Coordinates of C-alpha atoms and ligand atoms in Angstrom, one line a residue:
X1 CA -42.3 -15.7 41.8
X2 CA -45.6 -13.5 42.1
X3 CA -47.9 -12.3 39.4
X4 CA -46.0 -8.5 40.1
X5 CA -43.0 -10.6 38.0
X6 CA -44.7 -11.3 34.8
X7 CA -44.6 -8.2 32.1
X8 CA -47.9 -5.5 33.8
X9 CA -50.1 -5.7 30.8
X10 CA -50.1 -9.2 30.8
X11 CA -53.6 -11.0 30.0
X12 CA -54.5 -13.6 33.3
X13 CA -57.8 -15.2 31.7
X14 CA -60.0 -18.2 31.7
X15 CA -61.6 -19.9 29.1
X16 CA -64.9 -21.4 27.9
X17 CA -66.4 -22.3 24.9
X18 CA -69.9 -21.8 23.8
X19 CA -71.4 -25.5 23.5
X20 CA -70.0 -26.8 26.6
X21 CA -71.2 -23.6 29.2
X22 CA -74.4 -21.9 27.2
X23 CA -77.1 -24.8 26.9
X24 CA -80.4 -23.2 26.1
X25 CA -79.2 -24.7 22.6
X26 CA -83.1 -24.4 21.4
X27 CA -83.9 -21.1 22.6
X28 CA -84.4 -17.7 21.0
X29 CA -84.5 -18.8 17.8
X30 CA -80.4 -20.7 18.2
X31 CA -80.6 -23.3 15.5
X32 CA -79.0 -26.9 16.1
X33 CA -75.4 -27.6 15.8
X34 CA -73.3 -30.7 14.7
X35 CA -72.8 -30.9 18.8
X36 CA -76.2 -30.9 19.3
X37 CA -77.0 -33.7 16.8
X38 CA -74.0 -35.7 17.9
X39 CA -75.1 -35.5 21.5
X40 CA -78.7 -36.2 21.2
X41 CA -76.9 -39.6 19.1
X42 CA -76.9 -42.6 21.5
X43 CA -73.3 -43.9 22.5
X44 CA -71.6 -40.7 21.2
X45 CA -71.2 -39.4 24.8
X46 CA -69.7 -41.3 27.4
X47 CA -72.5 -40.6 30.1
X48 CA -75.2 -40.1 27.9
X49 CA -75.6 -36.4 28.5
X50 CA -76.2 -33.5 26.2
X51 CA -75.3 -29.5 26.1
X52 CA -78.8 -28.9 25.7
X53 CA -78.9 -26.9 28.9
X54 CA -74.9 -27.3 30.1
X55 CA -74.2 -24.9 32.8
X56 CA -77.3 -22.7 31.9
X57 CA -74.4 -19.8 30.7
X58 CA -77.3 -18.3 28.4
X59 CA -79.2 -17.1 31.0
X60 CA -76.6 -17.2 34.0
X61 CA -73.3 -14.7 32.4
X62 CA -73.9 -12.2 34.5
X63 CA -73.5 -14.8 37.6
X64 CA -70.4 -15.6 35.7
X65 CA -69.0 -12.4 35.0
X66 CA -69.3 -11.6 38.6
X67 CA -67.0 -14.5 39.0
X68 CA -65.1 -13.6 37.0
X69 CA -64.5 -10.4 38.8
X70 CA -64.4 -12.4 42.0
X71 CA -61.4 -14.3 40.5
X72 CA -60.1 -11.0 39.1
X73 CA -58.9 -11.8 35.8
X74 CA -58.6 -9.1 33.6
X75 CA -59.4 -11.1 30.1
X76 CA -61.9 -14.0 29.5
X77 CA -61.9 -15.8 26.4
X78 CA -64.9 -17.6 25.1
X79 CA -66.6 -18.7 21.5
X80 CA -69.3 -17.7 19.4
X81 CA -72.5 -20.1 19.0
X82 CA -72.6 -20.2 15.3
X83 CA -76.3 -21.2 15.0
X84 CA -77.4 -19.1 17.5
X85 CA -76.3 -15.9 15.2
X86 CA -77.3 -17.9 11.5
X87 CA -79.7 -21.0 12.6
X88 CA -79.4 -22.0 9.4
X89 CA -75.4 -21.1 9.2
X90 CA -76.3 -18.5 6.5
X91 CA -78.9 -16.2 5.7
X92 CA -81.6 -14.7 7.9
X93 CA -79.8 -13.2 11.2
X94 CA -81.3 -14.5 14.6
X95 CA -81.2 -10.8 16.1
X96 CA -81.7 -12.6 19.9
X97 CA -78.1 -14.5 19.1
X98 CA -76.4 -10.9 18.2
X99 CA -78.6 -9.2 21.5
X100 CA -76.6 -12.2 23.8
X101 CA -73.4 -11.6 22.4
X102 CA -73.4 -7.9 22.3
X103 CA -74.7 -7.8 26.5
X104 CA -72.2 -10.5 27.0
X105 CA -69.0 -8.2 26.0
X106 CA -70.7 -5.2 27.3
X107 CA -71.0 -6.4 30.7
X108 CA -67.3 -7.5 30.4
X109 CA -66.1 -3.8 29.6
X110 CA -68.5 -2.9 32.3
X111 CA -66.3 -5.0 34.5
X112 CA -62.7 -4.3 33.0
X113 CA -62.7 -7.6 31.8
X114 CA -61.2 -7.5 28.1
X115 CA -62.5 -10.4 25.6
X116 CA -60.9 -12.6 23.7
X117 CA -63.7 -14.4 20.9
X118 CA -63.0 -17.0 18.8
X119 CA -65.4 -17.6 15.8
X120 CA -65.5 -21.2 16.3
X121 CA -65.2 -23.6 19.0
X122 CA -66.7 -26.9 16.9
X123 CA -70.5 -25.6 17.1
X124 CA -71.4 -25.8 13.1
X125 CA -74.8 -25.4 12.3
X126 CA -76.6 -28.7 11.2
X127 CA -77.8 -27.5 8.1
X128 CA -74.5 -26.9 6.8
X129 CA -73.5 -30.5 7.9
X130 CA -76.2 -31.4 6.0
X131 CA -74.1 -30.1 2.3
X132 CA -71.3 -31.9 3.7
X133 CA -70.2 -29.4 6.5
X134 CA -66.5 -28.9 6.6
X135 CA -65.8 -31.1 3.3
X136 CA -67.8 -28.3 1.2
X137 CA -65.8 -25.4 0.2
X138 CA -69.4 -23.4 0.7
X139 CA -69.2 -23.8 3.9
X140 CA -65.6 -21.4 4.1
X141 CA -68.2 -19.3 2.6
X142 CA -71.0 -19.4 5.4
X143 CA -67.8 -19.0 7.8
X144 CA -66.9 -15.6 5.9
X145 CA -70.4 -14.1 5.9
X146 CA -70.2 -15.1 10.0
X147 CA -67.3 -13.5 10.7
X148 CA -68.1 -10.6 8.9
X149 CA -70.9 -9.8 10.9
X150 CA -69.3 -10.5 14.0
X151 CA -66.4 -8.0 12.6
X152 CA -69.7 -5.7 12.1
X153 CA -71.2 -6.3 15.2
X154 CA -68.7 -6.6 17.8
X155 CA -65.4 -5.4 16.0
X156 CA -65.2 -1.9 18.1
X157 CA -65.5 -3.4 21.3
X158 CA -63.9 -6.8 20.9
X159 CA -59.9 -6.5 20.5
X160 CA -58.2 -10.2 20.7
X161 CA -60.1 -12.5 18.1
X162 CA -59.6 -16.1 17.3
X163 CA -60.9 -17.4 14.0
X164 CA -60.8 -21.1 14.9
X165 CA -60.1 -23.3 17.5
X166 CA -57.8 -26.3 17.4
X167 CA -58.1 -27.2 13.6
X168 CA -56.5 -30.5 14.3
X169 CA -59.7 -31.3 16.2
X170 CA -62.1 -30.3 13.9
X171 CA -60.4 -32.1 10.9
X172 CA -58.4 -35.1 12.3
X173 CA -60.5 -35.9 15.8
X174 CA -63.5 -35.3 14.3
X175 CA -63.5 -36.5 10.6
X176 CA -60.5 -39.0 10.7
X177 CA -60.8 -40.7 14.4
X178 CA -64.4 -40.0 14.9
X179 CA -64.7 -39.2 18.3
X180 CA -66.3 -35.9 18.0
X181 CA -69.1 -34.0 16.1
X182 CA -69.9 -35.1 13.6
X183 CA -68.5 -38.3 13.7
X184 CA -66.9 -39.5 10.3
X185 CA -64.0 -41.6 10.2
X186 CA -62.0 -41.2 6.7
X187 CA -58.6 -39.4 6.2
X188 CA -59.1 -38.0 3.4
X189 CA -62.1 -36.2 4.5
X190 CA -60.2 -35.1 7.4
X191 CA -57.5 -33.9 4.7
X192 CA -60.0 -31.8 3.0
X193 CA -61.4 -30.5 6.4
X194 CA -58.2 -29.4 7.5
X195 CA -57.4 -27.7 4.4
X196 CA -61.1 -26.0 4.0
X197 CA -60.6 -24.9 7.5
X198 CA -57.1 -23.3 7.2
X199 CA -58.1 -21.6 4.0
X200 CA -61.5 -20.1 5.8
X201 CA -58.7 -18.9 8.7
X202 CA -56.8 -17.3 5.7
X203 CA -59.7 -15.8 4.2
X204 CA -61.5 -14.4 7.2
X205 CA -58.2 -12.8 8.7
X206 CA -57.7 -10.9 5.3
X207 CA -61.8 -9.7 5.5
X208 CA -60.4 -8.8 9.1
X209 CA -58.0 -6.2 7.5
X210 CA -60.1 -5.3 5.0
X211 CA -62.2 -3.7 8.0
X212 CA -59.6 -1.9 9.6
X213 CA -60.6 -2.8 13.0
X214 CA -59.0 -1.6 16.0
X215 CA -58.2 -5.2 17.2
X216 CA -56.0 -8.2 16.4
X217 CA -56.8 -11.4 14.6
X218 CA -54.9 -15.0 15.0
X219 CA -56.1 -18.9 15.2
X220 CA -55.8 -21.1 18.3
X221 CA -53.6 -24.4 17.9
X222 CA -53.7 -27.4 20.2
X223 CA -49.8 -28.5 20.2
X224 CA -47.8 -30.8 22.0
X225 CA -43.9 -31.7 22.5
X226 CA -43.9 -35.2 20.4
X227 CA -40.7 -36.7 22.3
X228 CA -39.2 -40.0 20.1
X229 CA -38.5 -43.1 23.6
X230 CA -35.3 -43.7 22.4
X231 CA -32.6 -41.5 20.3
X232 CA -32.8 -44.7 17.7
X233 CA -33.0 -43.4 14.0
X234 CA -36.4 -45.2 13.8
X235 CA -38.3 -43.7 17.1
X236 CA -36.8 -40.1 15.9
X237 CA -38.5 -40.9 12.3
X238 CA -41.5 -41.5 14.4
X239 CA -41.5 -38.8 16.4
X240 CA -40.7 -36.3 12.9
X241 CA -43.8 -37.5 11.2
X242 CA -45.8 -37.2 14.4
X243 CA -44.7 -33.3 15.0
X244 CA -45.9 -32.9 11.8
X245 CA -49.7 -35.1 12.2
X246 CA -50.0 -32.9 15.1
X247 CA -48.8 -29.8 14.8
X248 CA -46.5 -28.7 11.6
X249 CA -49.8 -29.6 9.7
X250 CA -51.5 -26.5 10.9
X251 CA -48.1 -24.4 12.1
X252 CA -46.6 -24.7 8.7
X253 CA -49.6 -23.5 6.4
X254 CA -50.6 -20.6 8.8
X255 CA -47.2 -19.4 9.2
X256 CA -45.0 -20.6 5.9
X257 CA -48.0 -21.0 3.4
X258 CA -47.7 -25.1 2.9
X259 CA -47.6 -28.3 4.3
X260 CA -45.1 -29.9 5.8
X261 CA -43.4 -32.0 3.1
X262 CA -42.7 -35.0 5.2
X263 CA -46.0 -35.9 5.5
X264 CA -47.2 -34.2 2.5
X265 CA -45.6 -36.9 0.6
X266 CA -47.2 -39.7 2.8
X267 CA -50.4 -38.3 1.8
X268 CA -50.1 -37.5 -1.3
X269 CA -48.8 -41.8 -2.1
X270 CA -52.3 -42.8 -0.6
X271 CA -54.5 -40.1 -2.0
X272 CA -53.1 -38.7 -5.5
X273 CA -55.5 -36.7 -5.8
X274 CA -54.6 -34.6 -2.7
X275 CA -51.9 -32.6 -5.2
X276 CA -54.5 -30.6 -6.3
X277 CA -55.7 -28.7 -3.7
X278 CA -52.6 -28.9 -1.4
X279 CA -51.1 -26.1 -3.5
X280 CA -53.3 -23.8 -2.5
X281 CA -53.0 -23.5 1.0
X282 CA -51.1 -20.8 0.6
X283 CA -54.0 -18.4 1.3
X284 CA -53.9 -20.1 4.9
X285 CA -50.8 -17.6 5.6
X286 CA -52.3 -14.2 5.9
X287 CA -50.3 -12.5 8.3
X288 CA -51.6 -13.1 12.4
X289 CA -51.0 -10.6 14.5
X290 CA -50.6 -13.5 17.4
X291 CA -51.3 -17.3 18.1
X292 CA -52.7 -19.0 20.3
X293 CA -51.5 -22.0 22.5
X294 CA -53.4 -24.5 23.7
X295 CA -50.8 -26.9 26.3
X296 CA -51.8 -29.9 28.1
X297 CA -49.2 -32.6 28.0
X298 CA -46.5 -34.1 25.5
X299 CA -46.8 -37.3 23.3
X300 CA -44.5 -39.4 23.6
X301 CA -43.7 -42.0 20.5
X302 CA -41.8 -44.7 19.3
X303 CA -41.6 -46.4 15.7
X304 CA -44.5 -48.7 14.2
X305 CA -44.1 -50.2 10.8
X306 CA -48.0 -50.3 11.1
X307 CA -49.1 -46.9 11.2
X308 CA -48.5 -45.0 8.3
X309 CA -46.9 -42.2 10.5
X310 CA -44.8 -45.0 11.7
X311 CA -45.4 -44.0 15.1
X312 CA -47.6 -45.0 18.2
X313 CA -48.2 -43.5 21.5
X314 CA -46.5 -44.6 24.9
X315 CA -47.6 -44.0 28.2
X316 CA -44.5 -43.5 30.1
X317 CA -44.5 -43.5 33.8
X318 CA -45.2 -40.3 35.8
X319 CA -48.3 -38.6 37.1
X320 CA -50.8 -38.0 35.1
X321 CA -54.7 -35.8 35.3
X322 CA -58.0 -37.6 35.4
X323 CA -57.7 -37.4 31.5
X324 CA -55.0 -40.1 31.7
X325 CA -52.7 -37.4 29.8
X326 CA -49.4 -37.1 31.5
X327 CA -48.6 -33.9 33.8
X328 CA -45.7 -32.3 31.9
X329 CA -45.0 -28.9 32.8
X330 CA -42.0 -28.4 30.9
X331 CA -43.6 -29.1 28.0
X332 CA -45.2 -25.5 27.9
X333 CA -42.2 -23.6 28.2
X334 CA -40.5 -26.1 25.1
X335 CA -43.5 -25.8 22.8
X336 CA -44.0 -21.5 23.5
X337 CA -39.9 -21.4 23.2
X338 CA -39.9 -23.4 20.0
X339 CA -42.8 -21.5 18.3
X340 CA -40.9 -18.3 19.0
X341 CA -37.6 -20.1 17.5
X342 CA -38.8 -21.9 14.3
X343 CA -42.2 -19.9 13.5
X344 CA -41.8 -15.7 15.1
X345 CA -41.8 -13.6 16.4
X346 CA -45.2 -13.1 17.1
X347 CA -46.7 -12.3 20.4
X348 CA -48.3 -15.7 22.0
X349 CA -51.3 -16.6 24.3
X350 CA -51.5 -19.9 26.4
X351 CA -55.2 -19.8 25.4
X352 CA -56.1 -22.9 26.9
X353 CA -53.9 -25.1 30.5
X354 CA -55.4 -27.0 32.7
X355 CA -56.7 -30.5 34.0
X356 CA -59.0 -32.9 35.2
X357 CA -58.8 -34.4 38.4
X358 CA -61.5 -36.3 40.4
X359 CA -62.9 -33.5 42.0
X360 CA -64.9 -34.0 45.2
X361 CA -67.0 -31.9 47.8
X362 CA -66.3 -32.4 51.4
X363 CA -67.9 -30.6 54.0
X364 CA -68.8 -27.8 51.4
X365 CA -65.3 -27.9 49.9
X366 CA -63.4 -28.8 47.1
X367 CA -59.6 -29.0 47.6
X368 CA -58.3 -30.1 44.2
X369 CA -54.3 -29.4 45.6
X370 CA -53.6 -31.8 42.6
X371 CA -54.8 -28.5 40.3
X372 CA -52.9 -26.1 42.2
X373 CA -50.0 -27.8 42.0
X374 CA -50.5 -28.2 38.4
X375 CA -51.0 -24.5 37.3
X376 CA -48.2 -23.2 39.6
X377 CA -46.3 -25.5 37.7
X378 CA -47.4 -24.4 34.0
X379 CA -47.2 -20.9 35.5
X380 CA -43.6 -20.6 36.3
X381 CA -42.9 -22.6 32.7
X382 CA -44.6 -20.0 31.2
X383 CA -42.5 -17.3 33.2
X384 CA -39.3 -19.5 32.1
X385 CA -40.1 -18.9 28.4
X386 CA -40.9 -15.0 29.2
X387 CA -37.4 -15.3 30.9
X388 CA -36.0 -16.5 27.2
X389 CA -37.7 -13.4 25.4
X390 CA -40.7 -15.5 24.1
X391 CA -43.5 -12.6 24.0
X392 CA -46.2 -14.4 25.5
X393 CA -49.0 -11.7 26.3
X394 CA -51.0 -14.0 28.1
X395 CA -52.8 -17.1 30.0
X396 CA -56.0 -18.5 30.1
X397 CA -57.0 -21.2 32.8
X398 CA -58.9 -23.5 30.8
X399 CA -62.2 -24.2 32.6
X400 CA -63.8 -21.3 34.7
X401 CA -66.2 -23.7 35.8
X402 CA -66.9 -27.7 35.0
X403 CA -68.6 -27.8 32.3
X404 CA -69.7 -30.0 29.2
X405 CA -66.7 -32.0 28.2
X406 CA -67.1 -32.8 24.5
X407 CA -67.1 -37.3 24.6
X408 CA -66.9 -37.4 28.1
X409 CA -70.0 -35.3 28.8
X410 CA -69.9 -33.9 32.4
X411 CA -67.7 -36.7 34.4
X412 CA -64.6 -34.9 33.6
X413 CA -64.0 -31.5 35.6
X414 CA -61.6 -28.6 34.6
X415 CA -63.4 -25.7 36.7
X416 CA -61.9 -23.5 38.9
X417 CA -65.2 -23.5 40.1
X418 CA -67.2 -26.5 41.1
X419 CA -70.5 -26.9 39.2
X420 CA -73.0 -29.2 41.3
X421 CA -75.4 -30.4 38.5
X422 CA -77.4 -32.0 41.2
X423 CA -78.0 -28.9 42.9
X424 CA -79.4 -26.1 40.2
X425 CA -76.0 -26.2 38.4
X426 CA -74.6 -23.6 41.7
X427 CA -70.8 -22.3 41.1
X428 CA -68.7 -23.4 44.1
X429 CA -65.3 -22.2 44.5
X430 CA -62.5 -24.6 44.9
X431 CA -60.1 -24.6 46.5
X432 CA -57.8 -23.7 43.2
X433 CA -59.7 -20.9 42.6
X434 CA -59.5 -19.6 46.0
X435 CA -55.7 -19.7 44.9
X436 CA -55.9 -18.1 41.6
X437 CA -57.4 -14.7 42.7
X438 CA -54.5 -14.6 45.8
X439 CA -51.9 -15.4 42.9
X440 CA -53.9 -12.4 41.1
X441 CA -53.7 -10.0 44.2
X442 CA -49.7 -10.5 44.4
X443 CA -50.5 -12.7 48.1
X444 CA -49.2 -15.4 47.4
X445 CA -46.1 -16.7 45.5
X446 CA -45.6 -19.5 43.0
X447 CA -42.5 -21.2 45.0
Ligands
GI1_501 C1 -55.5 -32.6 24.1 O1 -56.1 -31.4 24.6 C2 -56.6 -30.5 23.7 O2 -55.7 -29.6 23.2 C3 -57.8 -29.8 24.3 C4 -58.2 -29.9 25.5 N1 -59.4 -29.2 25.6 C5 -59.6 -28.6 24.3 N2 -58.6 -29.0 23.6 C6 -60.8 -27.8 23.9 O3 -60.4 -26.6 23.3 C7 -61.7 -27.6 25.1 O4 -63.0 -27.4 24.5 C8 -61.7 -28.9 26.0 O5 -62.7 -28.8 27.0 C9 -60.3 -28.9 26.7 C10 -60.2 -30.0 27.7 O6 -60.3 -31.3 27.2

């Protein structure tokens, strides 16, 4: 199975995101972000590091677009710095932030490299953290008057945008759990994140239209296979109420126009006052014109009376990355096959696949065989759902290079490409990369 096998205008990417890659995150008149507060926080990040100068992206993208081209993708998806365009999140334009972004996808075209932008990638300004960030429905408003200017700015050249990245992160990770930016830990926060969120996605893909831009508009989900340990009644009941905690909340308002009711009504017993608003998520349902996938492993559950999705997490046995999450291959082709059969059509991207190992240079090299192994394998489950008439239109390799990750700072590595922070942050080549741009040039098969 080469690349030549896959449909010829299909996207083969890698991905990045703005926080974790840019750093200079207090130059040229960027303002701070929620990232840049919750990093410069003691005990937020695992190895007390910050983005503040990352992989030094902000001055470095042409570097990285020639590795890009080295690679020889031909799409690279990456985010928008919020604050570096409104420092403030609203008001007075930083005309530095709209200079990067405009050389950025410039030199991309230059290079036959076609975008793919998502508005947000976690990065909120401070100052709109300050009103209450996510919880405030004048935030959705800030978001609007952002994305309109990016429309504005970038809308002729850019085609693929994604309005938001993973909202089960920004609401439930970040606002419920607490283990990201900026760090709250209440539900029903998290509820009216979620729901602020999806109806900004709503919102801005209708100002989308309302542009009549040449390009296409959709939101980037982070979904998993939720698999019950047994076929009893009570692990399936787990595993129904954990589908919808981690995906159906976000699937079902983007794509049917409301919540899903089984958990809808566990909500709505502990927080009455959720009936208000839930109705209108119906403005979350504009129609996309595709979705994106993020795919890293499965969940697999069985029943706890405790937890009001009556569910927790196993580990079952099996390998797994240097994330602890399990390496589950299949699990790409059964989420892409089941979004096509319960929520399209509509064309899909693998927007983000990919893992951390323990990556280590050795004699000059890096020969992560354990990544390798892993893509090929996510690769030809991809190909399996192509096989079953799922439109997928694309993949992206999620890291180009190592790079800043989120709690974990920089001890976890995703990269294609080494990043040697002890040595001017210099882009090596592993050995996975080496094999991406043979799978690219039809050399080399994925048996
Ligand atoms: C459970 O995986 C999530 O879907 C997920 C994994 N990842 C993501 N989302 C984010 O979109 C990236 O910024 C992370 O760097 C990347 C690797 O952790």
């Amino acid at each position: 199975m080469k690349r030549e096998m896959f449909p010829s205008d299909f996207l083969w990417g890698v991905a990045t995101a703005s926080y974790q890659i840019e750093g200079a995150y207090n130059e040229d008149g960027k303002g701070e972000s929620i990232w840049d507060r919750f990093a410069h926080t003691p005990g937020k990040i695992k190895d007390g590091t910050t983005g503040d100068v990352a992989c030094d992206h902000y001055h470095r993208y042409r570097e990285d677009i020639a590795l890009l081209k080295e690679l020889g993708v031909n799409s690279y998806r990456f985010s928008v710095s919020w604050p570096r365009i409104f420092p403030c999140g609203k008001g007075e334009v930083n005309q530095k932030g709209l200079d990067f972004y405009n050389a950025l996808v410039d030199e991309l075209l230059k290079q036959g490299i076609k975008p793919l932008l998502t508005l947000y990638h976690w990065d909120l300004p401070q100052p709109l953290q300050f009103h209450g960030g996510w919880t405030n429905t004048d935030t959705v408003q800030a978001f609007l008057e952002y994305a309109m200017l990016l429309f504005k700015t970038l809308g002729d050249r850019v085609e693929l945008w994604a309005t938001f990245n993973e909202p089960w992160c920004i609401s439930f990770l970040s606002h419920e759990l607490g283990e990201h930016a900026p760090g709250i830990k209440d539900r029903r926060t998290a509820l009216q994140v979620a729901h602020n969120v999806l109806v900004a996605h709503g919102k801005a893909v209708k100002a989308f239209r309302g542009k009549n831009l040449p390009g296409k508009i959709g939101i980037v989900l982070n979904l998993y296979p939720v698999h019950p340990l047994s076929e009893s009644e009570q692990d399936k009941e787990a595993a129904t109420l954990s589908d919808c905690y981690r995906n159906r909340w976000f699937l079902d308002p983007v794509f049917k126009g409301k919540y899903p009711e089984e958990l809808l009504s566990v909500y709505q017993k502990l927080y009455g006052d959720f009936a208000k608003d839930y109705e209108s998520i119906q403005v979350a349902s504009e129609k996309m014109d595709f979705l994106g996938v993020n795919y890293y492993s499965r969940e697999v559950v069985s029943y706890d009376p405790k937890s009001i999705l009556k569910s927790k997490t196993v580990k079952v046995e099996g390998k797994r990355t240097d994330m602890d999450w399990e390496i589950y291959p299949q699990g790409i082709q059964e989420i892409l096959v089941r979004i096509n059969r319960e929520y399209g059509p509509i064309d899909l991207y693998v927007t983000e696949n990919g893992a951390a190992f323990k990556d280590e240079m050795k004699n000059g090299k890096i020969q992560d065989y354990e990544r390798i192994d892993f893509l090929k394998e996510h690769f030809k489950n991809t190909y399996y759902a192509i096989q079953q008439g799922v439109p997928v239109k694309g993949y992206f390799v999620w890291s180009l290079m190592d790079n800043f990750e989120w709690a974990h700072g920089y001890s976890k590595r995703f990269g294609l490409f080494y990043v040697d922070y002890n040595d001017n942050l210099k882009r090596i080549p592993k050995e996975s990369a080496r094999w991406f741009k043979k799978f690219l040039n039809n050399e080399i098969s994925l048996e």
